[in-house]
Coordinates of C-alpha atoms in Angstrom, one line a residue:
X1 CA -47.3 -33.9 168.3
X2 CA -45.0 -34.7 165.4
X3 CA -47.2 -34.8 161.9
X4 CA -46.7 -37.8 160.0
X5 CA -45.0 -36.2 157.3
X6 CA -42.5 -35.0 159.4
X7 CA -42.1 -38.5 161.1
X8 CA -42.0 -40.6 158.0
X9 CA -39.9 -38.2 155.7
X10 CA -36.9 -38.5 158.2
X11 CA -37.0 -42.0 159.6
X12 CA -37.7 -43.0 156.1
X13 CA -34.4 -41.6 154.7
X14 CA -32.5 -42.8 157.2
X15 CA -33.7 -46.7 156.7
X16 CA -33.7 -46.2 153.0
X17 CA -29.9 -45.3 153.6
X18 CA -29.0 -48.0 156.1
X19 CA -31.1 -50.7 154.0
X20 CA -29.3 -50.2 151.0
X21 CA -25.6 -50.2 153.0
X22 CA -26.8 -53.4 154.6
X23 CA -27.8 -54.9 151.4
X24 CA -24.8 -54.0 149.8
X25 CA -22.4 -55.3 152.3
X26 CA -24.8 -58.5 152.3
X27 CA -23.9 -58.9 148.5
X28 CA -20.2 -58.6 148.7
X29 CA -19.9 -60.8 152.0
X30 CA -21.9 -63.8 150.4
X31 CA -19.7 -63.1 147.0
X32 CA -16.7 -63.4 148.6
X33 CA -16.6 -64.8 152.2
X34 CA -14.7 -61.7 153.5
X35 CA -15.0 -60.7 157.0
X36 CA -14.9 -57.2 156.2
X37 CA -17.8 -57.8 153.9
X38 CA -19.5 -59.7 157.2
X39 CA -18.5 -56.7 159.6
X40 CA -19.9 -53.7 157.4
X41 CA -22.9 -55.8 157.4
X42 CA -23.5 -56.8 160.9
X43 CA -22.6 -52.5 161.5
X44 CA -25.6 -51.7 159.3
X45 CA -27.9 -54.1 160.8
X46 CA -26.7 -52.4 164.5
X47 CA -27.5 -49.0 163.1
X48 CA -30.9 -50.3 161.8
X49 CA -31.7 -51.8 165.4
X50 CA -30.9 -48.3 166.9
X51 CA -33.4 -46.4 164.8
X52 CA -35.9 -49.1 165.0
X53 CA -35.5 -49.9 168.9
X54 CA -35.7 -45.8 169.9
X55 CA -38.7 -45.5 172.1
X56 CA -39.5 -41.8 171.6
X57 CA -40.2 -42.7 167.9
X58 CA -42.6 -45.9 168.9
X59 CA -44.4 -43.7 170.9
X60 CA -44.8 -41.1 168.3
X61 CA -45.2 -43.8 166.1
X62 CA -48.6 -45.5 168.5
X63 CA -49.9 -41.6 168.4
X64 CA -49.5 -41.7 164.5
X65 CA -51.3 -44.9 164.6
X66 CA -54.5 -43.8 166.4
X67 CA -54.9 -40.8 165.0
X68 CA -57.9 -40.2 162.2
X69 CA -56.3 -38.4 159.5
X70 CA -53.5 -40.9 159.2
X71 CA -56.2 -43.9 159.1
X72 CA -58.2 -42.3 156.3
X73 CA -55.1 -41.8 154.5
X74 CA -54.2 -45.1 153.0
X75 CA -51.0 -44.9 151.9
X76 CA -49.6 -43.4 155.4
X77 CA -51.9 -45.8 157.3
X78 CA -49.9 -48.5 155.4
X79 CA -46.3 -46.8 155.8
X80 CA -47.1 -46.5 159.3
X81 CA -48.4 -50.3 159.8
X82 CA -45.3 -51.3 157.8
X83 CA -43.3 -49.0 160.6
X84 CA -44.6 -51.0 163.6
X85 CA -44.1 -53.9 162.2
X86 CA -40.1 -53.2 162.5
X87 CA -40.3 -50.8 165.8
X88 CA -42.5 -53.6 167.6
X89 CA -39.5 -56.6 167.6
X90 CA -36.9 -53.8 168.1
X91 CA -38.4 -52.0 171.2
X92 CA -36.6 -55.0 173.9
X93 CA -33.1 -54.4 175.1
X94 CA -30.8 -53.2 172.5
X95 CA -27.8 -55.6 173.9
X96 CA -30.1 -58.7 173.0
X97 CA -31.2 -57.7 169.6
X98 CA -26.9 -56.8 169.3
X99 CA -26.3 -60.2 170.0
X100 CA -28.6 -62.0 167.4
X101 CA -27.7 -60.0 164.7
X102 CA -24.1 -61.0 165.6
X103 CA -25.1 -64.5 165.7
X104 CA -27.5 -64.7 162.5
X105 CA -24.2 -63.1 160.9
X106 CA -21.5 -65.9 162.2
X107 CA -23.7 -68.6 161.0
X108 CA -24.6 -66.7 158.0
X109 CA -20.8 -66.9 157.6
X110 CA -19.9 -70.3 158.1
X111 CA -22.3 -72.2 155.9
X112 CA -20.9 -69.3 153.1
X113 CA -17.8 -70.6 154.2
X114 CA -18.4 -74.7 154.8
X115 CA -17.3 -77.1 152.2
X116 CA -18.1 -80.6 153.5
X117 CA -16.0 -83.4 153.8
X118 CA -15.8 -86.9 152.2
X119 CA -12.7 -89.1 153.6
X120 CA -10.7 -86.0 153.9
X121 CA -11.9 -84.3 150.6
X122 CA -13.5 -81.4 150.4
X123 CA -16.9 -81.2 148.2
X124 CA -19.2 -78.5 147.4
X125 CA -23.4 -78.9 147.8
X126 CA -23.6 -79.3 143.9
X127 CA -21.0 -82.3 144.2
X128 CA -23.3 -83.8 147.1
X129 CA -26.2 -83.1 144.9
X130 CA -24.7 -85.4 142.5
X131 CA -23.9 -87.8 143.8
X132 CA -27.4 -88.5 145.8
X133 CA -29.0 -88.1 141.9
X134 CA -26.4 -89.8 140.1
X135 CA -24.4 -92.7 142.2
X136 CA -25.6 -96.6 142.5
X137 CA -24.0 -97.5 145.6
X138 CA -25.4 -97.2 149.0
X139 CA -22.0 -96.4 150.7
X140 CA -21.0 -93.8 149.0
X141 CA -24.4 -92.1 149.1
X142 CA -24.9 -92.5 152.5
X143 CA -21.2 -90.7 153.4
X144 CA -22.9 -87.8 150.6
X145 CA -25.7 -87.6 152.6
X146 CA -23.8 -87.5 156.3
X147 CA -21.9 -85.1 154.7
X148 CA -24.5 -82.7 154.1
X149 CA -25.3 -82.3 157.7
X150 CA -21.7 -81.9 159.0
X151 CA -23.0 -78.4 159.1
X152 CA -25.5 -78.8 162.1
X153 CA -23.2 -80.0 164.3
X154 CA -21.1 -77.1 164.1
X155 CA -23.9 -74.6 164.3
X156 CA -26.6 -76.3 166.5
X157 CA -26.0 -74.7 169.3
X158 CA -25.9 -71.0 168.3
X159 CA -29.3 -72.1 166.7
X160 CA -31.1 -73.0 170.4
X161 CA -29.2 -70.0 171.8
X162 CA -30.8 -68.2 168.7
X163 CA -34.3 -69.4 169.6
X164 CA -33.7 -68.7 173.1
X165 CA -33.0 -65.0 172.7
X166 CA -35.4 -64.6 170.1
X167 CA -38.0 -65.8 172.6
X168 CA -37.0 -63.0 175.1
X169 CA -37.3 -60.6 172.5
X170 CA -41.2 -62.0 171.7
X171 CA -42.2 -62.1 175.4
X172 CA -41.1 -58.3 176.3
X173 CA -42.8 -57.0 173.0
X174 CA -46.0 -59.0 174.5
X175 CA -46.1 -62.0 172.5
X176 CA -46.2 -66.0 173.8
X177 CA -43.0 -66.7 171.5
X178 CA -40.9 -65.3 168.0
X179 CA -43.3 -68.1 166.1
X180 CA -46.3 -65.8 167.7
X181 CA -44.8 -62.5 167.3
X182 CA -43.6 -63.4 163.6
X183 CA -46.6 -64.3 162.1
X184 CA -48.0 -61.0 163.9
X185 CA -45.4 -58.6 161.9
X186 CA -46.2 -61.0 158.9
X187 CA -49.6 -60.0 158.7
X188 CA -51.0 -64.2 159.2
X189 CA -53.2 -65.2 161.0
X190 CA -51.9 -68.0 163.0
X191 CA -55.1 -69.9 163.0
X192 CA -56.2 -69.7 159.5
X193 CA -52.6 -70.6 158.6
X194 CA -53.1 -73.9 160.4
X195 CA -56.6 -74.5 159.5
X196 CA -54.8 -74.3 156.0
X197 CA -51.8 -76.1 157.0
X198 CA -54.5 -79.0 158.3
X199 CA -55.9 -79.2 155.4
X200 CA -53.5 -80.2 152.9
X201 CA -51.7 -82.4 155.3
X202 CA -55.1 -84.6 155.1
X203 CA -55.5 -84.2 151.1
X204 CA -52.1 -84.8 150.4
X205 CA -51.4 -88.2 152.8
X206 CA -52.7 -90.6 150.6
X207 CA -52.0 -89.4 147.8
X208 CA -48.0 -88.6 149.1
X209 CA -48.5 -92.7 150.8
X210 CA -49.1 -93.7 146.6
X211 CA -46.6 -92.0 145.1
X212 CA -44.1 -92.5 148.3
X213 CA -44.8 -96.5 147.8
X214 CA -44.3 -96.3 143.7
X215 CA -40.7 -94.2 144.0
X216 CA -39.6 -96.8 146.7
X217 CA -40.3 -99.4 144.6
X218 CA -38.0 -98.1 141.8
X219 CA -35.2 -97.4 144.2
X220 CA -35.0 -100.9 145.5
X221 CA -35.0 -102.1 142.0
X222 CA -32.0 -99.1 141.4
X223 CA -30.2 -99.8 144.2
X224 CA -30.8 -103.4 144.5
X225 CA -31.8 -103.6 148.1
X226 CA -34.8 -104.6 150.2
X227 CA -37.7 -101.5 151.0
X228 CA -37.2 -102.1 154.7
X229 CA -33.0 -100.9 153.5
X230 CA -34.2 -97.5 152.2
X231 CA -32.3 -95.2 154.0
X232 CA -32.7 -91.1 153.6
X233 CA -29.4 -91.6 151.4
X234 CA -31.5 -93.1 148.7
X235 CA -33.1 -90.5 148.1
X236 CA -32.5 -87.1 145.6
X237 CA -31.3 -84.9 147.7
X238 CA -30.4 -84.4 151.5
X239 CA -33.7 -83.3 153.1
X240 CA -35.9 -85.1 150.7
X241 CA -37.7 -82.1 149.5
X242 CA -37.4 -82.0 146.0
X243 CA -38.6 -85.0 143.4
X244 CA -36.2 -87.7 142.2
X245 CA -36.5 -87.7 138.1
X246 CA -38.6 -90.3 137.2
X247 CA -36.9 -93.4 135.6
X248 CA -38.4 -92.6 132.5
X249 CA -37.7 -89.2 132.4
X250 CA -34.4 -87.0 132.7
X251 CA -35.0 -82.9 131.4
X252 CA -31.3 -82.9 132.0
X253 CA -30.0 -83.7 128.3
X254 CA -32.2 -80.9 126.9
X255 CA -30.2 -78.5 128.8
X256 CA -26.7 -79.9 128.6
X257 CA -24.0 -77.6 127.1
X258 CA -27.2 -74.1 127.2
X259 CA -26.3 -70.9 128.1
X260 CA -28.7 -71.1 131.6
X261 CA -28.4 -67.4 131.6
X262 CA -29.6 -66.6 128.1
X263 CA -32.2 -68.9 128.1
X264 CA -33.7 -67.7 131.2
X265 CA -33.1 -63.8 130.0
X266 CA -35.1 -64.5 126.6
X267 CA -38.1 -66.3 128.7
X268 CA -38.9 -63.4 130.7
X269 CA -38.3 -61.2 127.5
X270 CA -40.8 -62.9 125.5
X271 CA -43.6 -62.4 128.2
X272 CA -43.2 -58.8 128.3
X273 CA -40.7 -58.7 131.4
X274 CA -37.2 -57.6 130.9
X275 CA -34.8 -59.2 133.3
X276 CA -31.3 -58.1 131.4
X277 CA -30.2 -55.7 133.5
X278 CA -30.9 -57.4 136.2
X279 CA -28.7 -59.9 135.0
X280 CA -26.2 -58.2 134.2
X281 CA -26.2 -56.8 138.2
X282 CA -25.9 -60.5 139.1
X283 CA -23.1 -63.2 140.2
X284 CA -24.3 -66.3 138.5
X285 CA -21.3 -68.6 138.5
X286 CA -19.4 -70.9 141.1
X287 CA -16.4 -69.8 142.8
X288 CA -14.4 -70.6 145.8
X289 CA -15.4 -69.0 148.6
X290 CA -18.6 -68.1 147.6
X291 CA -22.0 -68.7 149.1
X292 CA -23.0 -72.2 147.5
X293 CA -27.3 -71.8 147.4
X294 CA -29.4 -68.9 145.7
X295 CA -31.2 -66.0 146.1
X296 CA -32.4 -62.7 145.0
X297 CA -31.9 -59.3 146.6
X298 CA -33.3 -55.5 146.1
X299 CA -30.3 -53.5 147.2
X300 CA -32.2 -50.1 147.1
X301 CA -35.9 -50.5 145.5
X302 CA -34.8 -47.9 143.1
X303 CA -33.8 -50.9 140.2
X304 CA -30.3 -52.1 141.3
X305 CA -31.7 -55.8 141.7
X306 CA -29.7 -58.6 141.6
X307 CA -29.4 -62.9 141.7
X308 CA -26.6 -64.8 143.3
X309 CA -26.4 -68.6 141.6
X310 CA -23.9 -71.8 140.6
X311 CA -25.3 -72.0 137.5
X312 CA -24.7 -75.4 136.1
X313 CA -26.1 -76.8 132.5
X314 CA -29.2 -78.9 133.8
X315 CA -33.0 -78.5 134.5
X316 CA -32.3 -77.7 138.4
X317 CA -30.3 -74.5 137.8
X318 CA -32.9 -73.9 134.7
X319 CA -35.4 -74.0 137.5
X320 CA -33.6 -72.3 139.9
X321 CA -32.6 -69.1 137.7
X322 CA -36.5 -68.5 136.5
X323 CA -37.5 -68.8 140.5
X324 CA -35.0 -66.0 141.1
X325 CA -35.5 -63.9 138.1
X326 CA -38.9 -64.4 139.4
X327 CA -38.5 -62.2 142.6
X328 CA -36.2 -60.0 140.9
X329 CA -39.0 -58.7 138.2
X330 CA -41.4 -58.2 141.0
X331 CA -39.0 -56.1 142.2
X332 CA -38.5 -54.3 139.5
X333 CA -41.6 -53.4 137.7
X334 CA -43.3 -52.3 141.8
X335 CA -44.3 -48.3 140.9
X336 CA -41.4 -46.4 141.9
X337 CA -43.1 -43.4 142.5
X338 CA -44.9 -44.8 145.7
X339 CA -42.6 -43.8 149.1
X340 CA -39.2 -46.1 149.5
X341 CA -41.6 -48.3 152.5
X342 CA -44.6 -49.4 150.1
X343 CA -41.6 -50.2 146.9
X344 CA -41.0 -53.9 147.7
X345 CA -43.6 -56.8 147.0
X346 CA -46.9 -56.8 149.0
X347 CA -45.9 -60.2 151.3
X348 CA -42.7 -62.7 150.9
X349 CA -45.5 -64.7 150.5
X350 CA -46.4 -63.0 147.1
X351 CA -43.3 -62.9 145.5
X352 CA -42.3 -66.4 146.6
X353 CA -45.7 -67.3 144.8
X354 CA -44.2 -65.1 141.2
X355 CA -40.6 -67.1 141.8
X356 CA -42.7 -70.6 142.3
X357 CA -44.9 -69.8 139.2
X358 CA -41.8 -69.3 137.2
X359 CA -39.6 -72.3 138.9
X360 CA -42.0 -74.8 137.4
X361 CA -41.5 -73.9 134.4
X362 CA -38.9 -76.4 133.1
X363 CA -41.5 -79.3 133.4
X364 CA -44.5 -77.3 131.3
X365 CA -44.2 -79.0 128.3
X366 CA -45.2 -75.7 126.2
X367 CA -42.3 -74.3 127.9
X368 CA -39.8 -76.9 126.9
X369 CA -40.7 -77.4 123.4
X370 CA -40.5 -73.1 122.7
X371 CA -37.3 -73.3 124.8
X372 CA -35.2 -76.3 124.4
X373 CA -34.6 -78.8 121.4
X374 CA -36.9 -81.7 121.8
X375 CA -39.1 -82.2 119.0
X376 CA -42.5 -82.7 118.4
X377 CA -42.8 -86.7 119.2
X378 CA -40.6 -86.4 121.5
X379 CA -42.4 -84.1 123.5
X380 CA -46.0 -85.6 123.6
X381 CA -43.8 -89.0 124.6
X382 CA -42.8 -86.8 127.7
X383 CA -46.0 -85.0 128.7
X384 CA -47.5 -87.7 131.0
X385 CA -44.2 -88.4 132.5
X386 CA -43.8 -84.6 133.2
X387 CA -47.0 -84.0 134.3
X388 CA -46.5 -86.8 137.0
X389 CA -42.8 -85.8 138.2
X390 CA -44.5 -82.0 138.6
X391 CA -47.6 -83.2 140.8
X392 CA -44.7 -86.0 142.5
X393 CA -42.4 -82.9 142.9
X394 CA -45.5 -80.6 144.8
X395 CA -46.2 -83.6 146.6
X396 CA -43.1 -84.0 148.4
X397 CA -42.4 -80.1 148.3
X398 CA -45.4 -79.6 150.6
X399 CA -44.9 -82.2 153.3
X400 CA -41.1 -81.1 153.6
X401 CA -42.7 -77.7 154.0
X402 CA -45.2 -79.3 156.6
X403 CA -41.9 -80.5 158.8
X404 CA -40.2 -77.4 158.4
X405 CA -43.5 -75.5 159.4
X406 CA -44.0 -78.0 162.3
X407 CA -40.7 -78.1 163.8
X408 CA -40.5 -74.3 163.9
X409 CA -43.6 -73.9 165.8
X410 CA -42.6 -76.5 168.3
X411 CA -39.0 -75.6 168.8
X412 CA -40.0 -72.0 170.1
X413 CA -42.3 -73.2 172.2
X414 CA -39.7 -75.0 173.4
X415 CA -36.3 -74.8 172.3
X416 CA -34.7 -76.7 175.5
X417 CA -36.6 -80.1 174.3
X418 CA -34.7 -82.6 172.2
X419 CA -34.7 -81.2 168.9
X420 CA -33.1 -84.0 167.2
X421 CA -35.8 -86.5 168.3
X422 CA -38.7 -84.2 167.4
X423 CA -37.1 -83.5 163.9
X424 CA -37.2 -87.2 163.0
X425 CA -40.6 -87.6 164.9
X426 CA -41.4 -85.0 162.4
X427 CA -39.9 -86.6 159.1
X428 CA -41.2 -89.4 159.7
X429 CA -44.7 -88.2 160.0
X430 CA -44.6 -86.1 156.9
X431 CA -42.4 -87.3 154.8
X432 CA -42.5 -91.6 155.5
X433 CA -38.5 -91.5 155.8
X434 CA -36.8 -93.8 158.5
X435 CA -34.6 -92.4 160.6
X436 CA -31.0 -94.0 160.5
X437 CA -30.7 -96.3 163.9
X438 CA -29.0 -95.2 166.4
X439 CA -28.6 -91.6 164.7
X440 CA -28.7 -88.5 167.2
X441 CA -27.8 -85.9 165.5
X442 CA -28.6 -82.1 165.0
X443 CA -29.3 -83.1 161.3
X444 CA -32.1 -79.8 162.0
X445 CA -29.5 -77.3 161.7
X446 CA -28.0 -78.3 158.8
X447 CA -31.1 -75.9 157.5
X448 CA -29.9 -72.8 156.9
X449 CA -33.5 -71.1 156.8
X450 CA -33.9 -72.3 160.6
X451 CA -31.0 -70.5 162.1
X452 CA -31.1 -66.9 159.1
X453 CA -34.7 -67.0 158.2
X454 CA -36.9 -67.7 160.8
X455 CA -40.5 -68.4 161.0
X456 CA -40.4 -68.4 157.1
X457 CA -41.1 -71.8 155.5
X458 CA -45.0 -70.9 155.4
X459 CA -44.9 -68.5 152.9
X460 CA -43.2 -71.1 150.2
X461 CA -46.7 -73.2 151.3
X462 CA -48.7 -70.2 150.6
X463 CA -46.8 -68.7 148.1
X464 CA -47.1 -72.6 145.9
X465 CA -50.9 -72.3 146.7
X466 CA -50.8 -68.6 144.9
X467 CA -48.8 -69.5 142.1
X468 CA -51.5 -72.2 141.1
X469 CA -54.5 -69.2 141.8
X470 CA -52.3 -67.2 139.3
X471 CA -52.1 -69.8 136.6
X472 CA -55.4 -70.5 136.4
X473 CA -56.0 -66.7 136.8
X474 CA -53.7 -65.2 133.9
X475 CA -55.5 -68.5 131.4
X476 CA -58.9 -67.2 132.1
X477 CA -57.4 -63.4 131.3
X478 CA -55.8 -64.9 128.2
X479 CA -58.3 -66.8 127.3
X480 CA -55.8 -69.4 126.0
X481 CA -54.7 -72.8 126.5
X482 CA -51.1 -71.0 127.3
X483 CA -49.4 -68.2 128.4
X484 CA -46.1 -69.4 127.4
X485 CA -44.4 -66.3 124.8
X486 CA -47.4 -64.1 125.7
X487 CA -46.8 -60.9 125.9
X488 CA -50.1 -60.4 127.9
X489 CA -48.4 -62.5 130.5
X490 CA -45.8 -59.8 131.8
X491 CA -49.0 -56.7 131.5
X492 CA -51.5 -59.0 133.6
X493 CA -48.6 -59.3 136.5
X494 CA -47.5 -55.6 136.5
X495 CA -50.9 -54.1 136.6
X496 CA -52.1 -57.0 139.1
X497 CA -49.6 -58.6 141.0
X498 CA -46.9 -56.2 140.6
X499 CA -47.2 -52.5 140.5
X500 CA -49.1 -51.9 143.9
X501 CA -45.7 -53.1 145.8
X502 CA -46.8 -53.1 149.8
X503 CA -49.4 -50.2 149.3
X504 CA -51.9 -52.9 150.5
X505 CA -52.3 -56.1 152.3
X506 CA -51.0 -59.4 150.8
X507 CA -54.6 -60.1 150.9
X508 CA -56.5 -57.3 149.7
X509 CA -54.1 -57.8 146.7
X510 CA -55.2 -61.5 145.8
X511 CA -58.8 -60.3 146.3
X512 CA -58.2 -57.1 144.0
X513 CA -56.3 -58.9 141.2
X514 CA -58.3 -62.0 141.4
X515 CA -61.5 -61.8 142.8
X516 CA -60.9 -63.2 145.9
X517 CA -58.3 -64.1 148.9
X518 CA -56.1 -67.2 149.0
X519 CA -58.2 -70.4 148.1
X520 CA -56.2 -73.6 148.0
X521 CA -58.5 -75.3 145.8
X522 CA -56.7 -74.3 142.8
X523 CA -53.5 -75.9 144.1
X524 CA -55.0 -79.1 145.2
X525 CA -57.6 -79.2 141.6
X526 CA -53.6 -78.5 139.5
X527 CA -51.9 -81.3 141.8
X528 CA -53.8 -83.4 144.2
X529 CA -57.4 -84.3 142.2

């Protein structure tokens, strides 16, 4: 029998190689559209699915597993759970797992690629953006908003086939679907999630119904029609998932003409968490070609970390570039010294919760006065109206997440049923929005997390309900009404949050750093009491 040494020093090398290839063709093909970019990568992600998909090694691998030593080792316990969790969804028939790499790629690819149209015109999502938070006249917002999901018509289909195959792949590795399997490898527990899930669709409906009534109010009186005209055009932006700015309120002046970059850079410096050279890795700014959203990526746990953006001058990209930077010094500050599998964060669900802490940011008033130019009357004039357009934005964060969640878990149970109805069923439900008559279309797809990140909106959920356990947490450690500039700030998350990486459960984490496991009462006493 092989020792575990001997199995995890050369499969180890060998994904640590093949990772960082993959994540460096992934940079370059969503910097600059190229197919070659797009080929390297998909070639990586086939070499990855051989090493992972071998059966000799999952066997050795099971042996590993069961045997005493390696449990009362921790740290090769945890490298070897962290092993099965890629060998289990790679052990079906390598031709199928070929094919949805191939596919995840293409459509990757083409929303990199898209630009949609409007009357003949080609605009980019920022352009859309603006016009659904900037333009007075229905027409016009409602050919934004089709616009937007041009998208899922031309991917739809790949997405089913997608669901499909994943589906084969769950059922021969022993599982009732992907949704199953995924939240298996995730390390959730399906029915906990869903308790939890459960729970803050209840605590949040009237409270959502309240501020849902209040906003259409104002956007009759904007747009001068009836309530029963509000269409999903009216809204902020295409899904209806982030907050409209109040009337009252616009954070947008305070970051016209600000280096975005800078101002994010000297935030994270001040709390004791250097993001420069992380920055200086990065590709922040628009360009043809390029893939239009954001993200965050860890080419080789070893400190080459870097942020894609389309920075623009207002409190969005503000928000956005913390969120990333977020992730990235998660990344950064994980001990290196642990093996290459324990050196990224302990669950998505953790770092999503660092990024989301950081993201809200722009509309903490402690924040805004150290960071931006508005003056002292000014900014207790805009504390109440920032406080409300936070708990109105968490509001209508979480029950998009709820239709995302829900339509996920349905459409692998059954991806032959009619997607397009459930989806509306679903917003509707959640989110109060009317679905346009007569409209049957795959407006679902025009997701890009459905058809390239599966099975992945529950961590945001969880991830919003940790940030709120952190803030509350890092006060009590400070001991002060703020944590804004604090130094202590960046030391409580690298000794706590940070430094273990994946050397232990996303849960055993929460309960080491902060007492205890996940408790949503922190979110719902910062945003729903």
């Amino acid at each position: 029998m092989v020792t575990a040494a001997q199995f995890l020093g050369t499969r180890q090398e060998r994904i640590e190689t093949l990772s960082k290839a993959a994540a460096e063709a992934y940079w370059k093909a969503t910097t600059t559209g190229e197919e070659q970019y797009e080929q390297e990568y998909i070639k990586m992600q086939h070499e990855l699915i051989e090493l992972f998909s071998s059966k000799e090694d999952y066997a050795a691998l099971k042996e590993l597993l069961a045997d005493p030593k390696c449990q009362r080792n921790g740290v090769v316990l945890r490298q070897l759970i962290l092993l099965d969790h890629e060998y289990t969804p790679n052990q079906p028939d390598k031709t199928l797992l070929t094919a949805i790499v191939e596919t995840e790629t293409e459509i990757e690819s083409e929303f990199t690629r898209f630009r949609a149209q409007i009357d003949g015109q080609a605009v980019s999502d920022n352009e859309i953006l603006g016009i659904l938070q900037t333009e007075i006249k229905s027409e016009p917002r409602r050919q934004a908003w089709e616009a937007s999901k041009q998208i899922g018509n031309q991917v739809a289909e790949r997405v089913i086939e997608l669901a499909r195959m994943r589906n084969r792949i769950a059922a021969e590795a022993g599982y009732k679907n992907y949704y199953a399997m995924s939240l298996a490898m995730q390390e959730l527990d399906g029915r906990e999630l869903f308790t939890i899930l459960k729970r803050l669709e209840e605590l949040t409906d009237e409270p959502f119904r309240r501020m849902k009534a209040k906003l259409d109010e104002q956007l009759t009186r904007k747009f001068g029609i009836a309530e029963s005209d509000l269409m999903p055009w009216h809204y902020a932006d295409p899904f209806f998932q982030e907050a409209p700015t109040l009337e009252e309120l616009d954070l947008d002046p305070y970051f016209k003409g600000k280096d975005i970059e800078a101002l994010a850079c000297q935030f994270f410096q001040d709390i004791g968490l250097n993001a420069a050279d992380i920055l200086a890795h990065s590709d922040l700014y628009e360009r043809e070609n390029k893939n239009q959203h954001a993200y965050c990526i860890d080419i080789d746990h070893a400190g080459d970390i870097r942020v894609l953006a389309n920075i623009r001058d207002n409190e969005w990209w503000m928000s956005t570039m913390l969120h990333e930077i977020g992730h990235g010094v998660y990344d950064k500050y994980i001990d290196r010294t642990m093996p290459y599998l324990l050196r990224t964060p302990a669950h998505t669900l953790t770092t999503e919760a660092i990024a989301m802490l950081m993201g809200r940011l722009t509309k903490n008033i402690d924040w805004l006065i150290r960071y931006t130019d508005i003056s002292a009357e000014e900014a207790e004039r805009l504390t109440p109206l920032i406080d409300e357009q936070l708990g109105m934005g968490m509001l209508i964060f979480i029950r998009w997440s709820l239709v995302m969640v829900h339509f996920e878990h349905e459409m692998y149970h059954n991806p032959d049923q009619d997607l397009n109805a459930l989806w509306w069923s679903l917003v509707e439900r959640f989110q109060l929005i009317r679905k346009p008559e007569g409209r049957s279309a795959p407006d679902w797809a025009a997701k890009i997390h459905i058809g390239t990140a599966p099975v992945y909106y529950q961590n945001y959920i969880l991830g919003e309900l940790m940030a709120s356990q952190l803030h509350y947490s890092i006060l009590d450690e400070l001991g002060r009404p703020s944590y804004i500039g604090e130094r202590s700030t960046g030391v409580f998350l690298i000794r706590r949050i940070f430094h273990p990486g994946a050397s232990v459960t996303w849960n055993e984490l929460l309960k080491n750093a902060l007492g205890e496991g996940l408790n949503p009462d922190y979110f719902i006493q910062q945003f729903i009491d």
